[in-house]
Short mmCIF file of C-alpha atoms in Angstrom, two decimals:
data_model
loop_
_atom_site.label_atom_id
_atom_site.label_comp_id
_atom_site.label_asym_id
_atom_site.label_seq_id
_atom_site.Cartn_x
_atom_site.Cartn_y
_atom_site.Cartn_z
CA ASN A 1 -70.74 95.53 -40.04
CA CYS A 2 -72.21 92.86 -37.70
CA LYS A 3 -71.46 89.94 -40.37
CA LEU A 4 -72.36 87.22 -37.78
CA LEU A 5 -75.60 88.88 -36.64
CA GLU A 6 -78.68 86.60 -36.89
CA VAL A 7 -81.20 88.07 -34.72
CA LEU A 8 -82.38 92.25 -34.81
CA ASN A 9 -85.33 92.72 -32.55
CA VAL A 10 -86.02 96.34 -31.79
CA GLY A 11 -89.73 96.04 -31.47
CA ASN A 12 -92.09 97.91 -29.17
CA ASN A 13 -90.13 101.52 -28.82
CA SER A 14 -90.47 104.79 -30.32
CA LEU A 15 -87.92 104.38 -33.15
CA PHE A 16 -88.31 106.75 -36.04
CA ASP A 17 -86.58 105.97 -39.07
CA HIS A 18 -86.71 104.27 -42.65
CA PHE A 19 -86.27 100.42 -43.45
CA PRO A 20 -82.65 99.37 -42.68
CA CYS A 21 -81.43 98.72 -46.14
CA MET A 22 -77.92 98.41 -44.91
CA LEU A 23 -78.73 94.90 -43.83
CA ARG A 24 -79.69 93.43 -47.38
CA ASN A 25 -76.51 91.82 -47.95
CA SER A 26 -76.24 90.49 -44.30
CA THR A 27 -76.35 86.69 -45.21
CA SER A 28 -76.50 85.77 -41.62
CA LEU A 29 -79.70 87.69 -40.69
CA LYS A 30 -82.39 85.29 -40.02
CA VAL A 31 -84.72 87.48 -37.65
CA LEU A 32 -85.75 91.09 -38.46
CA VAL A 33 -88.48 92.41 -35.93
CA LEU A 34 -89.39 96.08 -36.05
CA ARG A 35 -92.73 96.09 -35.12
CA SER A 36 -94.49 98.70 -33.14
CA ASN A 37 -92.51 101.63 -33.84
CA LYS A 38 -92.76 104.80 -35.85
CA PHE A 39 -90.69 103.44 -38.85
CA ASN A 40 -91.69 104.94 -42.20
CA GLY A 41 -91.34 105.30 -46.07
CA ASN A 42 -91.38 102.39 -48.47
CA LEU A 43 -89.27 99.25 -48.67
CA THR A 44 -87.32 99.77 -51.82
CA CYS A 45 -83.85 99.03 -51.57
CA ASN A 46 -81.37 98.19 -54.48
CA ILE A 47 -81.79 94.52 -54.59
CA THR A 48 -79.11 92.06 -55.55
CA ARG A 49 -79.32 88.18 -55.97
CA ASN A 50 -78.00 87.78 -52.21
CA SER A 51 -80.15 89.99 -50.49
CA TRP A 52 -81.92 88.74 -47.29
CA LYS A 53 -81.39 85.29 -48.63
CA ASN A 54 -81.41 83.59 -45.15
CA LEU A 55 -84.37 85.61 -43.61
CA GLN A 56 -86.72 83.49 -42.05
CA ILE A 57 -88.96 85.86 -39.92
CA ILE A 58 -89.68 89.34 -40.62
CA ASP A 59 -92.24 91.37 -38.44
CA ILE A 60 -92.61 95.14 -39.52
CA ALA A 61 -96.39 95.14 -38.25
CA SER A 62 -97.88 98.53 -36.64
CA ASN A 63 -95.67 100.98 -38.26
CA ASN A 64 -96.13 103.75 -40.92
CA PHE A 65 -94.65 101.86 -44.04
CA THR A 66 -96.32 103.06 -47.58
CA GLY A 67 -95.76 102.24 -51.07
CA MET A 68 -96.04 99.04 -52.87
CA LEU A 69 -94.52 95.62 -52.02
CA ASN A 70 -91.44 94.71 -54.10
CA ALA A 71 -91.99 91.49 -56.23
CA GLU A 72 -88.17 90.87 -56.65
CA CYS A 73 -87.26 90.96 -52.96
CA PHE A 74 -89.42 87.78 -52.10
CA SER A 75 -87.73 85.84 -54.73
CA ASN A 76 -84.53 86.00 -52.91
CA TRP A 77 -85.64 84.87 -49.47
CA ARG A 78 -84.52 81.60 -49.99
CA GLY A 79 -84.71 80.96 -46.11
CA MET A 80 -88.42 80.83 -46.68
CA MET A 81 -88.23 78.01 -49.39
CA VAL A 82 -88.00 74.41 -48.59
CA ALA A 83 -84.76 73.01 -48.77
CA ASP A 84 -83.41 69.61 -48.18
CA ASP A 85 -80.44 70.49 -46.26
CA TYR A 86 -81.93 72.80 -43.61
CA VAL A 87 -81.07 70.50 -40.90
CA GLU A 88 -77.72 69.62 -42.01
CA THR A 89 -75.86 71.51 -39.18
CA GLY A 90 -77.61 69.07 -36.72
CA ARG A 91 -79.13 72.36 -35.03
CA ASN A 92 -83.26 72.61 -34.81
CA HIS A 93 -83.01 76.17 -33.73
CA ILE A 94 -80.92 79.35 -33.80
CA GLN A 95 -78.55 79.58 -31.07
CA TYR A 96 -74.89 80.58 -30.62
CA LYS A 97 -72.56 80.48 -27.45
CA PHE A 98 -71.58 83.73 -25.64
CA PHE A 99 -68.66 81.67 -23.60
CA GLN A 100 -66.80 79.95 -26.13
CA LEU A 101 -65.36 77.40 -23.65
CA SER A 102 -68.43 76.83 -22.08
CA ASN A 103 -72.09 74.88 -23.01
CA LEU A 104 -73.98 78.01 -22.22
CA TYR A 105 -76.19 79.30 -24.99
CA TYR A 106 -78.29 82.50 -25.55
CA GLN A 107 -81.76 81.25 -26.78
CA ASP A 108 -83.48 83.78 -29.21
CA THR A 109 -86.71 85.01 -27.75
CA VAL A 110 -89.16 86.86 -30.16
CA THR A 111 -92.68 87.49 -29.62
CA LEU A 112 -94.99 87.30 -32.66
CA THR A 113 -98.51 87.81 -33.41
CA ILE A 114 -99.88 84.32 -34.98
CA LYS A 115 -103.43 83.56 -35.45
CA GLY A 116 -104.60 86.70 -33.63
CA MET A 117 -102.91 86.10 -30.55
CA GLU A 118 -99.14 87.15 -29.31
CA LEU A 119 -97.14 84.19 -28.79
CA GLU A 120 -93.48 83.99 -27.29
CA LEU A 121 -90.97 81.93 -28.91
CA VAL A 122 -88.29 80.82 -26.66
CA LYS A 123 -86.46 78.62 -29.19
CA ILE A 124 -87.05 79.58 -32.74
CA LEU A 125 -87.28 76.46 -34.84
CA ARG A 126 -84.77 76.74 -37.79
CA VAL A 127 -87.82 75.62 -40.12
CA PHE A 128 -90.22 78.14 -38.75
CA THR A 129 -90.82 80.93 -41.41
CA SER A 130 -93.19 84.05 -40.70
CA ILE A 131 -93.99 87.35 -42.27
CA ASP A 132 -95.97 90.12 -40.77
CA PHE A 133 -96.56 93.42 -42.76
CA SER A 134 -100.08 94.19 -40.97
CA SER A 135 -101.20 97.51 -40.09
CA ASN A 136 -99.16 99.56 -42.30
CA ARG A 137 -100.21 101.67 -45.45
CA PHE A 138 -98.78 99.50 -48.17
CA GLN A 139 -100.75 99.91 -51.34
CA GLY A 140 -101.05 98.26 -54.65
CA MET A 141 -101.06 94.36 -55.49
CA ILE A 142 -99.87 91.29 -53.47
CA PRO A 143 -96.93 90.03 -55.64
CA ASP A 144 -97.21 86.45 -57.20
CA THR A 145 -93.71 86.01 -55.92
CA PHE A 146 -95.26 85.04 -52.61
CA GLY A 147 -95.73 81.79 -54.02
CA HIS A 148 -92.04 81.30 -54.19
CA LEU A 149 -92.01 80.98 -50.18
CA SER A 150 -92.76 77.30 -50.21
CA SER A 151 -92.08 76.72 -46.37
CA LEU A 152 -93.95 79.88 -45.18
CA TYR A 153 -96.00 79.08 -41.98
CA VAL A 154 -97.59 82.59 -41.33
CA LEU A 155 -98.35 85.46 -43.71
CA ASN A 156 -100.13 88.31 -42.56
CA LEU A 157 -100.69 91.49 -44.69
CA SER A 158 -103.88 92.81 -43.02
CA HIS A 159 -104.90 96.27 -42.10
CA ASN A 160 -103.40 97.77 -45.32
CA ALA A 161 -104.70 99.10 -48.48
CA LEU A 162 -103.69 96.19 -50.54
CA GLU A 163 -105.77 95.90 -53.73
CA GLY A 164 -106.37 93.64 -56.87
CA PRO A 165 -106.96 89.80 -56.74
CA ILE A 166 -105.55 87.32 -54.45
CA PRO A 167 -102.91 85.74 -56.07
CA LYS A 168 -103.33 82.06 -57.39
CA SER A 169 -99.54 81.38 -56.31
CA ILE A 170 -100.54 81.36 -52.62
CA GLY A 171 -102.05 78.08 -53.06
CA LYS A 172 -98.46 76.81 -53.61
CA LEU A 173 -97.66 77.50 -49.92
CA GLN A 174 -98.44 74.06 -48.78
CA MET A 175 -96.90 74.62 -45.35
CA LEU A 176 -98.69 77.83 -44.65
CA GLU A 177 -100.89 77.35 -41.30
CA SER A 178 -102.22 80.98 -40.70
CA LEU A 179 -103.43 83.36 -43.41
CA ASP A 180 -104.57 87.00 -42.63
CA LEU A 181 -105.45 89.28 -45.67
CA SER A 182 -108.37 90.99 -43.94
CA ARG A 183 -109.07 94.72 -43.95
CA ASN A 184 -107.83 95.67 -47.49
CA HIS A 185 -109.45 96.73 -50.84
CA LEU A 186 -108.69 93.22 -52.22
CA SER A 187 -111.46 92.32 -55.16
CA GLY A 188 -112.33 89.57 -57.33
CA GLU A 189 -113.02 85.73 -56.37
CA ILE A 190 -111.44 83.50 -53.86
CA PRO A 191 -108.81 81.60 -55.64
CA SER A 192 -109.86 77.99 -55.67
CA GLU A 193 -106.06 77.02 -55.34
CA LEU A 194 -106.20 78.25 -51.80
CA SER A 195 -108.63 75.07 -51.20
CA SER A 196 -105.47 72.90 -51.66
CA LEU A 197 -103.74 74.38 -48.35
CA THR A 198 -104.27 71.36 -46.05
CA PHE A 199 -102.42 72.61 -43.28
CA LEU A 200 -104.26 75.87 -42.90
CA ALA A 201 -105.50 76.29 -39.76
CA ALA A 202 -106.40 80.11 -39.50
CA LEU A 203 -107.83 82.25 -42.33
CA ASN A 204 -109.17 85.67 -42.41
CA LEU A 205 -110.18 87.34 -45.60
CA SER A 206 -112.91 89.57 -43.68
CA PHE A 207 -113.52 93.10 -44.86
CA ASN A 208 -112.44 93.34 -48.60
CA ASN A 209 -114.39 93.64 -51.64
CA LEU A 210 -114.35 89.68 -52.47
CA PHE A 211 -117.13 88.22 -54.56
CA GLY A 212 -118.55 84.83 -55.80
CA SER A 213 -118.84 81.73 -54.23
CA ILE A 214 -116.45 80.41 -51.32
CA PRO A 215 -114.61 77.14 -52.57
CA LEU A 216 -116.02 74.10 -51.78
CA SER A 217 -113.54 71.94 -50.02
CA ASN A 218 -113.32 70.43 -46.38
CA GLN A 219 -110.80 72.85 -45.27
CA PHE A 220 -112.71 75.98 -46.12
CA GLN A 221 -115.77 74.58 -44.38
CA THR A 222 -113.85 74.54 -41.09
CA PHE A 223 -113.80 78.12 -40.89
CA SER A 224 -116.60 80.24 -39.35
CA ALA A 225 -118.38 83.15 -41.06
CA ASP A 226 -116.01 85.71 -39.32
CA SER A 227 -113.25 84.63 -41.89
CA TYR A 228 -115.63 86.04 -44.90
CA GLU A 229 -117.71 88.71 -43.15
CA GLY A 230 -117.53 92.37 -44.50
CA ASN A 231 -117.54 90.96 -48.34
CA ARG A 232 -121.01 91.75 -49.51
CA GLY A 233 -120.36 89.78 -52.71
CA LEU A 234 -119.53 86.36 -51.33
CA CYS A 235 -122.01 83.66 -51.16
CA GLY A 236 -121.81 80.04 -49.86
CA LEU A 237 -121.17 78.16 -46.68
CA PRO A 238 -120.42 79.01 -44.05
CA LEU A 239 -122.05 82.46 -44.69
CA ASN A 240 -125.98 82.12 -45.03
CA VAL A 241 -125.98 83.60 -48.33
CA THR A 242 -127.11 81.21 -51.27
CA CYS A 243 -125.07 81.53 -54.39
CA LYS A 244 -127.38 82.22 -57.51
CA SER A 245 -126.14 79.59 -59.31
CA ASP A 246 -126.83 77.05 -56.51
CA ALA A 247 -130.60 77.90 -57.21
CA PRO A 248 -132.62 75.31 -59.38
CA GLU A 249 -133.01 76.99 -62.97
CA LEU A 250 -136.42 77.25 -64.07
CA LYS A 251 -136.90 76.59 -67.59
CA PRO A 252 -139.57 78.86 -69.38
CA ALA A 253 -142.99 77.19 -70.40
CA PRO A 254 -143.00 76.70 -74.14
CA SER A 255 -144.65 79.51 -76.25
CA PHE A 256 -146.75 78.80 -79.16
CA GLN A 257 -146.98 82.65 -79.88
CA ASP A 258 -144.53 82.48 -83.01
CA ASP A 259 -146.20 79.67 -84.78
CA SER A 260 -149.64 81.06 -84.63
CA TYR A 261 -148.17 83.83 -85.96
CA ASP A 262 -146.53 81.89 -88.80
CA TRP A 263 -149.95 80.27 -89.57
CA GLN A 264 -151.84 83.06 -89.46
CA PHE A 265 -149.32 84.86 -91.91
CA ILE A 266 -149.77 81.85 -94.08
CA PHE A 267 -153.37 82.18 -94.32
CA THR A 268 -153.46 85.58 -94.91
CA GLY A 269 -151.28 85.22 -98.03
CA VAL A 270 -153.64 82.43 -99.23
CA GLY A 271 -156.65 84.57 -99.18
CA TYR A 272 -154.94 87.78 -100.93
CA ILE A 273 -153.66 85.36 -103.67
CA VAL A 274 -157.25 83.94 -104.20
CA GLY A 275 -158.75 87.55 -104.24
CA ALA A 276 -156.28 88.42 -106.89
CA ALA A 277 -157.38 85.70 -109.02
CA ASN A 278 -160.96 86.79 -109.19
#
């Protein structure tokens, strides 16, 4: 019933509950932090077109959530999509007055894990967006609809049981600065589309079942081998594993065995004809 609620942070407690689907139609909610609790179950809610439409930060890491990621849900998170009017109010961070006739504001403070470090955001920029689903028990494939979140800065799906290929649509997230898909069961090649993420400053794809050559681009060459370790099928820089396709091809020496066999057959046939004539 809190229709003006913008931030809900109950992180680092011992709460035992399911995902708060009752908030799905809260159009004012922008920040949802449930991390480090005992939440369980799946994220299946009765989705409508307006569900979570202004959400820009969601952190449900380190819980016991299970099931598959709902592809339809991410399509509704318009707060994580680039919009030309995101500064139309003139405010560049979430804030609201707690005394109507004063100039005092409550500045939102949220602690997020970004690029492997816990950072406290005292003023949450209106354009900052983050998804952290790490350290749960999610299964299935990563939905292609993540590619719709064109203003996403941080995506962390590590330490789950996700499988299948890395969606090529993630290459559309041109604002992405941190991507962590480590310690899952992902397979296939690293999509070449990811090489277009020019703002990517942190990448971790380690300990999956990825194979093939690491995309050749200036951005991917800046990451250390730690970003790719634990994938036995990967090759190329910065790993000290040479891809087979990179080795020079050795052309086999010409063989005259077939030709000699043909001539031998011809001469044998001629001798047979001559003998029959005599």
